[in-house]
Coordinates of C-alpha atoms and ligand atoms in Angstrom, one line a residue:
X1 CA -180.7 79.9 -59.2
X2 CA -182.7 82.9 -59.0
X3 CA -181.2 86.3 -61.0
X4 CA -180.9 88.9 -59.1
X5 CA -181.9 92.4 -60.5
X6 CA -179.8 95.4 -59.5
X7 CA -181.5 99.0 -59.9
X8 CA -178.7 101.3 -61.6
X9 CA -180.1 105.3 -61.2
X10 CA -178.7 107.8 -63.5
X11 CA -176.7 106.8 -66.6
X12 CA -173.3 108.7 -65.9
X13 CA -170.5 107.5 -65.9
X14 CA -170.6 106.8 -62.3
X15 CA -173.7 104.6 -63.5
X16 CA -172.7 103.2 -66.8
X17 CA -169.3 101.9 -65.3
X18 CA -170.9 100.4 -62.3
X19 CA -172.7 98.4 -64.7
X20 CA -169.6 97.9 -66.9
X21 CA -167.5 96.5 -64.1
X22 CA -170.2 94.4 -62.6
X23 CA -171.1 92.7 -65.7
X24 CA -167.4 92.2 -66.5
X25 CA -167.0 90.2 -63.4
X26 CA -170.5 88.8 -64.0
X27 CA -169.1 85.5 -65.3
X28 CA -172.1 83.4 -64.0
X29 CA -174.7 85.5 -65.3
X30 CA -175.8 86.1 -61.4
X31 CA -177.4 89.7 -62.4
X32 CA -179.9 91.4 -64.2
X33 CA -179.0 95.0 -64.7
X34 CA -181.2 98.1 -65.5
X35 CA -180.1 101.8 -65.9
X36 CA -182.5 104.2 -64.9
X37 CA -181.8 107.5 -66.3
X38 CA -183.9 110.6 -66.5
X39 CA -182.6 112.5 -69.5
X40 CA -183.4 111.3 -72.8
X41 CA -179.7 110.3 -73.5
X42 CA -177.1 109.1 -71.3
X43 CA -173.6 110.7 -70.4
X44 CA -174.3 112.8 -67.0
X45 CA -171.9 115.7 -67.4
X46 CA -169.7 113.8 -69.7
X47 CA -171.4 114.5 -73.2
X48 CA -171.8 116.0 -76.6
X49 CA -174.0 116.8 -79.1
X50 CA -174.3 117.9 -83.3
X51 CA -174.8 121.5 -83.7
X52 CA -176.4 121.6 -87.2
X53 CA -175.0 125.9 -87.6
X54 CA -171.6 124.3 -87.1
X55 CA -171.8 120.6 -88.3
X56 CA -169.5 119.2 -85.8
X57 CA -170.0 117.6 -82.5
X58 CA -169.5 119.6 -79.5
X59 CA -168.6 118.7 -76.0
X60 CA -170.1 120.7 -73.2
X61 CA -166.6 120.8 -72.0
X62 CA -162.9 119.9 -72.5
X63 CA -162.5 116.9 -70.5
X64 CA -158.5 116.4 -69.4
X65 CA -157.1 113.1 -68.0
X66 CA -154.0 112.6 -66.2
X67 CA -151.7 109.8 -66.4
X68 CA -153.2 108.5 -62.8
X69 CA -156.5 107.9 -63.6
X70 CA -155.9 103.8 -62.9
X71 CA -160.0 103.2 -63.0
X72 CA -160.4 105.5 -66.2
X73 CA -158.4 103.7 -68.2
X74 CA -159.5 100.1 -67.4
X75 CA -163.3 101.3 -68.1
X76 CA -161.9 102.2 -71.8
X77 CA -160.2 99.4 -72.3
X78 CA -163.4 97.0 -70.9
X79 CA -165.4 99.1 -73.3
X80 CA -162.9 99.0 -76.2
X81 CA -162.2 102.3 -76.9
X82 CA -159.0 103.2 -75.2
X83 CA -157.4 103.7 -78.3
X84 CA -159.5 106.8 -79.0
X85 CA -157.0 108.8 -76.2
X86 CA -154.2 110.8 -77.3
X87 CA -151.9 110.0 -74.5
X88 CA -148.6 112.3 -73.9
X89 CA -145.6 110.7 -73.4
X90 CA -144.3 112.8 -71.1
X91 CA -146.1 115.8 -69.5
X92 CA -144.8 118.9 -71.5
X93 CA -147.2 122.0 -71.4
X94 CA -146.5 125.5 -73.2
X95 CA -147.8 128.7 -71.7
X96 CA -148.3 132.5 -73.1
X97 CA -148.6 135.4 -70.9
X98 CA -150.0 138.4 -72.3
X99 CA -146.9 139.8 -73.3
X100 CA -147.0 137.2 -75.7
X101 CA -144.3 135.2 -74.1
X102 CA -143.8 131.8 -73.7
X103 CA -142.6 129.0 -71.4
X104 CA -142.6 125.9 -71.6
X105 CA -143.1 123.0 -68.7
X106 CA -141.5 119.8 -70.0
X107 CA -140.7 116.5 -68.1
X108 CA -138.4 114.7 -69.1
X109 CA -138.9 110.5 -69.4
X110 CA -136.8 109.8 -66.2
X111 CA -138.1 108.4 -63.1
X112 CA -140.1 110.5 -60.0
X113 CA -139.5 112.7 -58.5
X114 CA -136.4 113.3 -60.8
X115 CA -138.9 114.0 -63.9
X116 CA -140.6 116.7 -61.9
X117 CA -137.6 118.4 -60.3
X118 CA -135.4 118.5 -63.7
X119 CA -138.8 120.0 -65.2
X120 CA -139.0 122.7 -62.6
X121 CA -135.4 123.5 -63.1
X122 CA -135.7 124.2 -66.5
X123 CA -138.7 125.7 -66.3
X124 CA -138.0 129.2 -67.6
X125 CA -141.3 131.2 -65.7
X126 CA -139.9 131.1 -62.6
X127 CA -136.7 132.7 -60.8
X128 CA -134.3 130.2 -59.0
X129 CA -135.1 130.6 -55.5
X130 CA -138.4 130.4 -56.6
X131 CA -137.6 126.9 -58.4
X132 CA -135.7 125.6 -55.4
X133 CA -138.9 126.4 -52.9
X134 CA -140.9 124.9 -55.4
X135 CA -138.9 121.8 -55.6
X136 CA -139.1 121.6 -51.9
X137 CA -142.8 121.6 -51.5
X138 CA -143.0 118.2 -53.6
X139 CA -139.9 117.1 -51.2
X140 CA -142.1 117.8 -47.8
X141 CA -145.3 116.6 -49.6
X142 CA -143.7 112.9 -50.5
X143 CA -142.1 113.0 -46.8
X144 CA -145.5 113.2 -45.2
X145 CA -144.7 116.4 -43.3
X146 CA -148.0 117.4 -42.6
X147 CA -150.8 115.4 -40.5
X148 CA -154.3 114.8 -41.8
X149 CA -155.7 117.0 -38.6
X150 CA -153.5 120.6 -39.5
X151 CA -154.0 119.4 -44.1
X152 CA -157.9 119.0 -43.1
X153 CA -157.5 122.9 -41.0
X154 CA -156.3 124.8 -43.6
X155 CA -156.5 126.3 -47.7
X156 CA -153.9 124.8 -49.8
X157 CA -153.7 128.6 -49.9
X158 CA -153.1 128.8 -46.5
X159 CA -150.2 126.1 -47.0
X160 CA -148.5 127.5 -49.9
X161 CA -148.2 130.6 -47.9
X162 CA -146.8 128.6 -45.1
X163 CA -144.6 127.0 -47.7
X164 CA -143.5 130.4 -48.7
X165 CA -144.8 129.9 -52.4
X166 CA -144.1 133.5 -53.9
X167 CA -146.6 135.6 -56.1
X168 CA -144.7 134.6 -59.2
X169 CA -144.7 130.8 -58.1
X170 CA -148.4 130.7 -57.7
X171 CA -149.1 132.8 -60.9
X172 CA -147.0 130.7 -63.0
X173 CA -147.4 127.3 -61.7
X174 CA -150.2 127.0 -58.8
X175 CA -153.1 128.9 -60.0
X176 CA -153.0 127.0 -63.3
X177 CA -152.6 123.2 -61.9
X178 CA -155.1 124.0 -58.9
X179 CA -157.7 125.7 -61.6
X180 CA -157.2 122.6 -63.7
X181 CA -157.9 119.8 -60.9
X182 CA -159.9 121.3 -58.4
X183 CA -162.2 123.5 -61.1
X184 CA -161.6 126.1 -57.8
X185 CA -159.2 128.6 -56.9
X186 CA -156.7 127.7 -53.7
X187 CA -158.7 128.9 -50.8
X188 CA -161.6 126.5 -51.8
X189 CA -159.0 123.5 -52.2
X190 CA -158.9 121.7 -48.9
X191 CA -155.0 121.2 -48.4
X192 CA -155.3 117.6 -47.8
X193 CA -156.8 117.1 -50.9
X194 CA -154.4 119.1 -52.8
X195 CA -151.7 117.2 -50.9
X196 CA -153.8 113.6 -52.0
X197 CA -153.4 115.0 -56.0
X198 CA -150.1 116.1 -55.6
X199 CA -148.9 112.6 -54.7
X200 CA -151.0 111.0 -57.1
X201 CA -149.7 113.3 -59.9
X202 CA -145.9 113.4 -59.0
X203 CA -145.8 109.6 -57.5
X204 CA -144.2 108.6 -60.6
X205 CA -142.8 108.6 -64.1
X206 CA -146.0 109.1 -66.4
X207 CA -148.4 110.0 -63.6
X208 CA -148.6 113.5 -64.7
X209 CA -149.2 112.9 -68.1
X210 CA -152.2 114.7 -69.8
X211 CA -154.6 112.6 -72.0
X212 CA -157.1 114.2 -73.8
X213 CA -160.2 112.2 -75.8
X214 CA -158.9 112.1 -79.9
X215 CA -163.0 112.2 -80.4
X216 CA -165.6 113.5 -78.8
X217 CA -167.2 112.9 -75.0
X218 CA -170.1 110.3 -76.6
X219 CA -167.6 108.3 -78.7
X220 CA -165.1 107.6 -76.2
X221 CA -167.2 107.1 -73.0
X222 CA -170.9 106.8 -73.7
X223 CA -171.8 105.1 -77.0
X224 CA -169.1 102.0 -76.5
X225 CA -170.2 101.7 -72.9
X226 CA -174.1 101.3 -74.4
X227 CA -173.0 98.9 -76.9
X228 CA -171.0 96.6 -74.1
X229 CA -173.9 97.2 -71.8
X230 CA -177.0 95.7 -74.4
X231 CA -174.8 93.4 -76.0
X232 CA -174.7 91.6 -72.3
X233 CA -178.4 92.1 -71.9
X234 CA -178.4 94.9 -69.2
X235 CA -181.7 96.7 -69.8
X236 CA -181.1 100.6 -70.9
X237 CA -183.9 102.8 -69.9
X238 CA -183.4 106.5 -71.2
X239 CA -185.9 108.9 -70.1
X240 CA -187.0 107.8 -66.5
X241 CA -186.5 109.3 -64.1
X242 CA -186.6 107.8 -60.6
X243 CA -188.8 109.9 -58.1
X244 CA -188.2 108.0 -54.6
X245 CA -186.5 105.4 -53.6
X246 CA -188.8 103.2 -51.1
X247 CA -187.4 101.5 -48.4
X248 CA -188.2 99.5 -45.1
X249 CA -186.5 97.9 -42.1
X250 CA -183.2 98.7 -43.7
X251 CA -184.3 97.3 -47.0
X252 CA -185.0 98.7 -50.4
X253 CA -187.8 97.2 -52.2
X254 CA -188.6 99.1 -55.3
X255 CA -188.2 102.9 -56.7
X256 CA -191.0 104.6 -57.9
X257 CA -190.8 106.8 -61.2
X258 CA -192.0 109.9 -62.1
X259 CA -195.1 108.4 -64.1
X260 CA -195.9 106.4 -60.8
X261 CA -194.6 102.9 -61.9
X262 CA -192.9 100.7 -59.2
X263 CA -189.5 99.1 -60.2
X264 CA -188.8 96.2 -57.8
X265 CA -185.4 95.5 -57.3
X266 CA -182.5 93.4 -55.2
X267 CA -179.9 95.7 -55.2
X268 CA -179.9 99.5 -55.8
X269 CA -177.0 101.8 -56.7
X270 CA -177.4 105.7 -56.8
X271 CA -175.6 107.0 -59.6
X272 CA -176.7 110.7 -59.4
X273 CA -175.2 113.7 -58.7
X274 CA -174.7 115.4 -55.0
X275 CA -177.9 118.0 -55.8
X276 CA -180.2 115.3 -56.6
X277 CA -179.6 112.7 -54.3
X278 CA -181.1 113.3 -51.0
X279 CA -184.3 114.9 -52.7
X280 CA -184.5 110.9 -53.9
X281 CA -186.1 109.9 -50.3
X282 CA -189.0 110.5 -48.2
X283 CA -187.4 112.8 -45.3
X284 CA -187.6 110.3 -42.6
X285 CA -186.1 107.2 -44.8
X286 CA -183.2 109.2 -45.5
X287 CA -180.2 106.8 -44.4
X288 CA -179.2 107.5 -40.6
X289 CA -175.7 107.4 -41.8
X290 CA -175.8 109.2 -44.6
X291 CA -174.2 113.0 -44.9
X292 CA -176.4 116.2 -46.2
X293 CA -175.1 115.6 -49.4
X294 CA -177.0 118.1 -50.7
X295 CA -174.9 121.0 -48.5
X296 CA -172.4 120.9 -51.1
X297 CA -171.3 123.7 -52.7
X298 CA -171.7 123.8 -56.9
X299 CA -168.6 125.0 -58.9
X300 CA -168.7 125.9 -62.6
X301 CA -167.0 125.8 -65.9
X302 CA -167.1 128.0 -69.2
X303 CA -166.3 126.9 -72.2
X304 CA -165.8 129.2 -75.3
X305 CA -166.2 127.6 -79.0
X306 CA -164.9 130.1 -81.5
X307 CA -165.1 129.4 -85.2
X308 CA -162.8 130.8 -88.0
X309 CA -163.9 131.2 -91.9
X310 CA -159.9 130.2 -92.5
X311 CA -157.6 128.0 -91.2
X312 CA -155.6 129.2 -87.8
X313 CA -151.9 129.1 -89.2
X314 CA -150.1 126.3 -86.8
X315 CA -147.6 128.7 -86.0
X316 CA -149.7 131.3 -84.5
X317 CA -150.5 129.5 -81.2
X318 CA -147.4 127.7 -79.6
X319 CA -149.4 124.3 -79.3
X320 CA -147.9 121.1 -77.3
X321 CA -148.2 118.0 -78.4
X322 CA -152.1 117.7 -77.7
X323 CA -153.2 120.6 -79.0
X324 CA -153.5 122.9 -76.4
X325 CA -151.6 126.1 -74.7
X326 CA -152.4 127.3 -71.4
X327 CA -152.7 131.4 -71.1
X328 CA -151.6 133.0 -68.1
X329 CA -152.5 136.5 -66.5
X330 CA -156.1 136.2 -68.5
X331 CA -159.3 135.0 -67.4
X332 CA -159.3 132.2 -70.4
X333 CA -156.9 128.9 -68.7
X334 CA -156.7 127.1 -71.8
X335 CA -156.6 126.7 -75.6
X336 CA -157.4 123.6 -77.5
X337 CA -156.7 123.2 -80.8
X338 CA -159.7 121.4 -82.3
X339 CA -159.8 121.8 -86.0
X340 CA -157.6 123.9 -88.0
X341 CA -160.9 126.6 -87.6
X342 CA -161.9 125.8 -84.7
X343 CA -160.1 126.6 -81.1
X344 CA -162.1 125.6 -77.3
X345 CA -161.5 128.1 -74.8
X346 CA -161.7 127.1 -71.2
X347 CA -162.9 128.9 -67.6
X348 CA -162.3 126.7 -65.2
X349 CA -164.1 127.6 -61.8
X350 CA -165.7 130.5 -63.1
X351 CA -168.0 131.6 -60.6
X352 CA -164.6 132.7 -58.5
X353 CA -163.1 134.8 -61.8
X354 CA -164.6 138.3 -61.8
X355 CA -164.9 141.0 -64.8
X356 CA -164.2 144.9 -64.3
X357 CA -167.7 145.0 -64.1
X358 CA -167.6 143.1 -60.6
X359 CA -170.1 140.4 -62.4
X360 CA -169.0 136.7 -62.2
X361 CA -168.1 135.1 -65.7
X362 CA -170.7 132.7 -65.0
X363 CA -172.9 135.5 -64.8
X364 CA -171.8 137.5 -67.2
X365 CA -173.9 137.7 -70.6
X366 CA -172.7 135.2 -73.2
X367 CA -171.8 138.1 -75.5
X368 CA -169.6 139.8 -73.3
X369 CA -168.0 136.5 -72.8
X370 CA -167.5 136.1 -76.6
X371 CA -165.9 139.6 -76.5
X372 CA -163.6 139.0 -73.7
X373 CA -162.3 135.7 -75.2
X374 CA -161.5 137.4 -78.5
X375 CA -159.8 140.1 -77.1
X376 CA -157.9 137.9 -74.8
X377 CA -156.9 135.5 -77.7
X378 CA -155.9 138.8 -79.9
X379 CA -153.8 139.7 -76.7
X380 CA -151.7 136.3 -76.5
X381 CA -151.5 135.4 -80.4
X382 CA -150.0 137.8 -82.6
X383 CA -152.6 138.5 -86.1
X384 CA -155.1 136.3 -84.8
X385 CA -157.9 139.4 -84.4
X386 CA -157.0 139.5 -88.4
X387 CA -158.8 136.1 -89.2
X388 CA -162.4 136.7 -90.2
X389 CA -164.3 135.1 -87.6
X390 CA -167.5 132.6 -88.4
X391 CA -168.6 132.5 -84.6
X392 CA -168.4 131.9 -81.2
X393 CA -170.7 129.5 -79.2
X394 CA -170.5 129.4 -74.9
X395 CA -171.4 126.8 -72.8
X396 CA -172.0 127.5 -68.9
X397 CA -172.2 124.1 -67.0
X398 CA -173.2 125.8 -64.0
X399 CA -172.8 122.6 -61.7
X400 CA -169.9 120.9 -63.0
X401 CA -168.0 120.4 -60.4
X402 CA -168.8 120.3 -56.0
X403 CA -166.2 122.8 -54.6
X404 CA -163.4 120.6 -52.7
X405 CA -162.8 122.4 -49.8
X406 CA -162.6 121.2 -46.0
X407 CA -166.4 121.6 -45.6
X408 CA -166.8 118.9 -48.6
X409 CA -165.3 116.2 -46.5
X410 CA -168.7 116.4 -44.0
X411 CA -171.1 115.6 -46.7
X412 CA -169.4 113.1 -49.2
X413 CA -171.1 110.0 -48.6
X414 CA -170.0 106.4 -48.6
X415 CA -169.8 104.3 -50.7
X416 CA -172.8 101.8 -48.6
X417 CA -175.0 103.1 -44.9
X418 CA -177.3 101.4 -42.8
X419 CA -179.4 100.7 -46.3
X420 CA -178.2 96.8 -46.7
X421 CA -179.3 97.1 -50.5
X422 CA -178.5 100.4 -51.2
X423 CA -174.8 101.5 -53.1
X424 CA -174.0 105.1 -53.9
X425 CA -171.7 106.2 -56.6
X426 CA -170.7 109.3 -57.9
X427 CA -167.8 111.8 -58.4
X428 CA -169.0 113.5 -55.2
X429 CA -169.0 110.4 -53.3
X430 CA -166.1 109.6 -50.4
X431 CA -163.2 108.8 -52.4
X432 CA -160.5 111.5 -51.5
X433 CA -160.6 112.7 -54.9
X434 CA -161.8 116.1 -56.6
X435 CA -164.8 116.0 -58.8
X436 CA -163.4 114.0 -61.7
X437 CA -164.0 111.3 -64.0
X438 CA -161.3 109.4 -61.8
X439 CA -163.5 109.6 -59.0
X440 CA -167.2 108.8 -60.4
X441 CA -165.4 105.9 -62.5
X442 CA -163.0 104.7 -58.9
X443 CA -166.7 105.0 -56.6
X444 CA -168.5 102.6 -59.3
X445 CA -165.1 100.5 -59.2
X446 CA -165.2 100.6 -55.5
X447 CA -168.9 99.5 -55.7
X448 CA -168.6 96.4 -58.2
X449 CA -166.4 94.8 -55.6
X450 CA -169.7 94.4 -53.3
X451 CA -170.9 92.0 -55.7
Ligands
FAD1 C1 -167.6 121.3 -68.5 C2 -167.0 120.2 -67.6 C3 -165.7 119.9 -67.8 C4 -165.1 118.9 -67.0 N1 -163.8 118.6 -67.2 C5 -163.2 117.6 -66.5 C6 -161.9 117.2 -66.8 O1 -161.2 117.8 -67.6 N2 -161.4 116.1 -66.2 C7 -162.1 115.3 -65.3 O2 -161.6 114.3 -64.8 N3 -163.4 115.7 -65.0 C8 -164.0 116.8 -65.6 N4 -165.3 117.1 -65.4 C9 -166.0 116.4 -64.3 C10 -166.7 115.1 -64.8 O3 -167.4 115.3 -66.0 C11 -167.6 114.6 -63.8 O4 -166.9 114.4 -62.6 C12 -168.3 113.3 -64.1 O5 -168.8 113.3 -65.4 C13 -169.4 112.9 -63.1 O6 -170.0 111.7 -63.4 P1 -171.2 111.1 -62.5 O7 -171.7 109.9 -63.1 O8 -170.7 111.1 -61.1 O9 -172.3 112.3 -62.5 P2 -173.2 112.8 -63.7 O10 -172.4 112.9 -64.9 O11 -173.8 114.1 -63.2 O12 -174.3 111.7 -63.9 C14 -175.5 111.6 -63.1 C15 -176.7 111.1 -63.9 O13 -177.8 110.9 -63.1 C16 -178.9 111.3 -63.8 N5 -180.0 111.6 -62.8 C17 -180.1 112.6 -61.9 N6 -181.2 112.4 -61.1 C18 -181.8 111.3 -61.6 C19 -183.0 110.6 -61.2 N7 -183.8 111.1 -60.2 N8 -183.4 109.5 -61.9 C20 -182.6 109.0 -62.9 N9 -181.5 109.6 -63.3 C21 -181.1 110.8 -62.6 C22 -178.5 112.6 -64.5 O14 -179.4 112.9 -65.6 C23 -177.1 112.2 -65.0 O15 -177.1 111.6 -66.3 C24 -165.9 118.2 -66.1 C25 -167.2 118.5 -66.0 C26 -167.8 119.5 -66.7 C27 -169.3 119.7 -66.6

């Protein structure tokens, strides 16, 4: 029997696990796999890499997973290297306002929605009428109050007001979840997408855990996907790029790269992201079917690296069991812990978050940004301005993320079109999920079932 030799573009993880989940299932050796990817490494938006000032590894960003991420988590164990997670056992985070005080969200190992409610309850940030609305918008959500038409309408802004979430509520609770899943602030979040998360986050008793990588991005999802990938012969191609994708009659035939060669092909599967995919075809071969993928909207996210000369004291920052403190009333969202000299500061959707200035942080100048965090960390943790400081690096991942409001849902594309041959994956792709790993990894999932 003839092999038959599918096309893989872009080496994300949209790419790399539609290759790991075909080949998995590939017990007859039907198919010959190649990854085309145009960088010179592989990783997407999911990566690190040495700093020789600093001699560690850094990632371009924290990356956060949640106890729902079903397709995540089988990838790492097909690849091997699940045990390179540090998995909560129950979803406890501790916040800091800049008064310096803190409170502490903590579920409790019982069964949904009971977890959430008794962690609400107890949770000290918010007044109890405020706790008891709270608790009622998980009540409506799991009740299926709301119809796709009005949830597809409206902000999940525009439905916590409805929902008569107060200011404290939203400052305490909201702002920080929606921030942290959507990389947007509510009136960008689509409220049937926020409604989507908040079942898959609440459904049940460690859904809502947070799981963060114990190593970096390339140790825990690149370099052991690579290894699985060559070991079973699929054909790794770093630094091609793919310039158009030829097709005809409803057929692809080949892609052509940058340096003019033609790469035949049986099956094709896009693996890039939403700003790159449409400008892969010749204007008229663009799929009938196929959304202007390239009309969403960019979202991105700031990361802050500051180094110490001496050791943070443990006690300075009130840390949970990951590492990591969330700051509240600042325009840093996070702290992670990760060295005893070394904290990562996070900005999650920071084109929205403005300065005094009226600048964006994403536009700001990265030694304003250094200055801000510093004072901002001084603000929250008591003595920490004291410790002499070795330096501070920033990362601005301008695209990270598509913004998920109700526009989005227009040009998220599916899965396969009137392209017989032709597969797309990627975060941005139609899977009812915000741009997360859980959705590249669930499109590529989706995709391997095709073959
Ligand atoms: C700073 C940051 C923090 C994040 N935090 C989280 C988090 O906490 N939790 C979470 O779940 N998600 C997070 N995300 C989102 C997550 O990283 C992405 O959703 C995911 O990595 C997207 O994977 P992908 O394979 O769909 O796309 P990409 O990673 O963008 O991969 C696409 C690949 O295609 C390649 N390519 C493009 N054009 C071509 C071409 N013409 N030919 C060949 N190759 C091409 C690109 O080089 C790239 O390697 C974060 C993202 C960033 C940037």
């Amino acid at each position: 029997m003839k092999r038959k030799r599918i096309l893989i573009i872009g080496g994300g993880l949209a790419g790399l696990s539609s290759a790991v989940f075909i080949k998995n299932a590939d017990d007859e050796n039907q198919y010959d796999i190649t990854i085309l990817e145009a960088s010179p490494k592989f990783g997407g938006r999911t990566y690190s890499y040495f700093d020789k000032n600093y001699d560690t590894f850094f990632d371009n960003g924290q990356h956060i997973l949640a106890g729902w991420y079903k397709n995540t988590f089988n990838y790492l164990k097909t690849i091997g290297s699940s045990n390179l997670l540090n998995v909560q056992e129950n979803l406890e985070i501790n916040f800091i306002d800049i008064s310096g005080e803190t409170f502490v969200l903590k579920v409790p190992g019982v069964i949904a929605p009971f977890n959430i409610i008794f962690a609400l309850w107890k949770y000290n940030a918010i007044r109890l009428t405020d706790k008891i609305k709270l608790i009622h918008v998980l009540r409506l959500i799991n009740v299926e109050k709301f119809n796709d038409e009005y949830l597809l309408s409206v902000s999940a802004d525009i439905l916590l007001t409805r929902l008569k979430q107060s200011e404290c509520i939203r400052k305490y609770f909201w702002n920080p979840f929606i921030y942290a899943v959507f990389n947007s602030p509510a009136t960008k979040v689509s409220a049937k997408m926020f409604v989507e998360i908040l079942k898959h986050g609440f459904s049940g008793r460690k859904t809502s855990n947070l799981i963060i990588p114990k190593t970096d991005l390339n140790k825990l999802f690149i370099d052991p996907a690579l290894t699985y990938l060559s070991n079973r012969g699929v054909d790794l191609k770093p630094g091609s790029r793919v310039k158009r994708i030829v097709s005809e009659n409803g057929y692809v035939s080949s892609v052509i790269l940058e340096n003019d060669e033609a790469v035949e092909c049986d099956f094709i599967i896009s693996g890039v992201p939403f700003f790159s995919f449409k400008r892969l075809f010749d204007e008229k071969e663009y799929p009938g079917n196929f959304k202007d993928s390239d009309m969403l909207r960019a979202s991105s996210i700031t990361s802050i690296h500051v180094f110490f000369n001496e050791p943070v004291p443990e006690t300075m920052i009130p840390l949970n069991s990951l590492g990591m403190n969330g700051l509240i009333g600042t325009k840093i969202q996070w702290v992670f812990r990760r060295s005893n000299v070394h904290l990562s500061l996070i900005i999650s959707g920071s084109d929205f978050i403005k300065l005094d200035s009226g600048d964006t942080i994403t536009a700001e100048e990265k030694a304003h940004i250094s200055n801000l965090a510093m004072k901002e960390l001084a603000l929250c943790f008591d003595g920490i301005e004291k410790l002499s400081l070795k330096g501070v690096k920033v990362i601005k991942e301008k695209r990270a993320t598509f913004i998920p409001d109700n526009e989005s849902y227009k040009y998220r594309v599916d899965a396969s079109c009137n392209i017989g041959n032709l597969y797309v994956a990627g975060d941005w792709t139609n899977t009812g999920l915000p741009a997360t790993i859980e959705s590249a990894i669930t499109s590529a999932y989706n995709i391997s079932k095709f073959f």
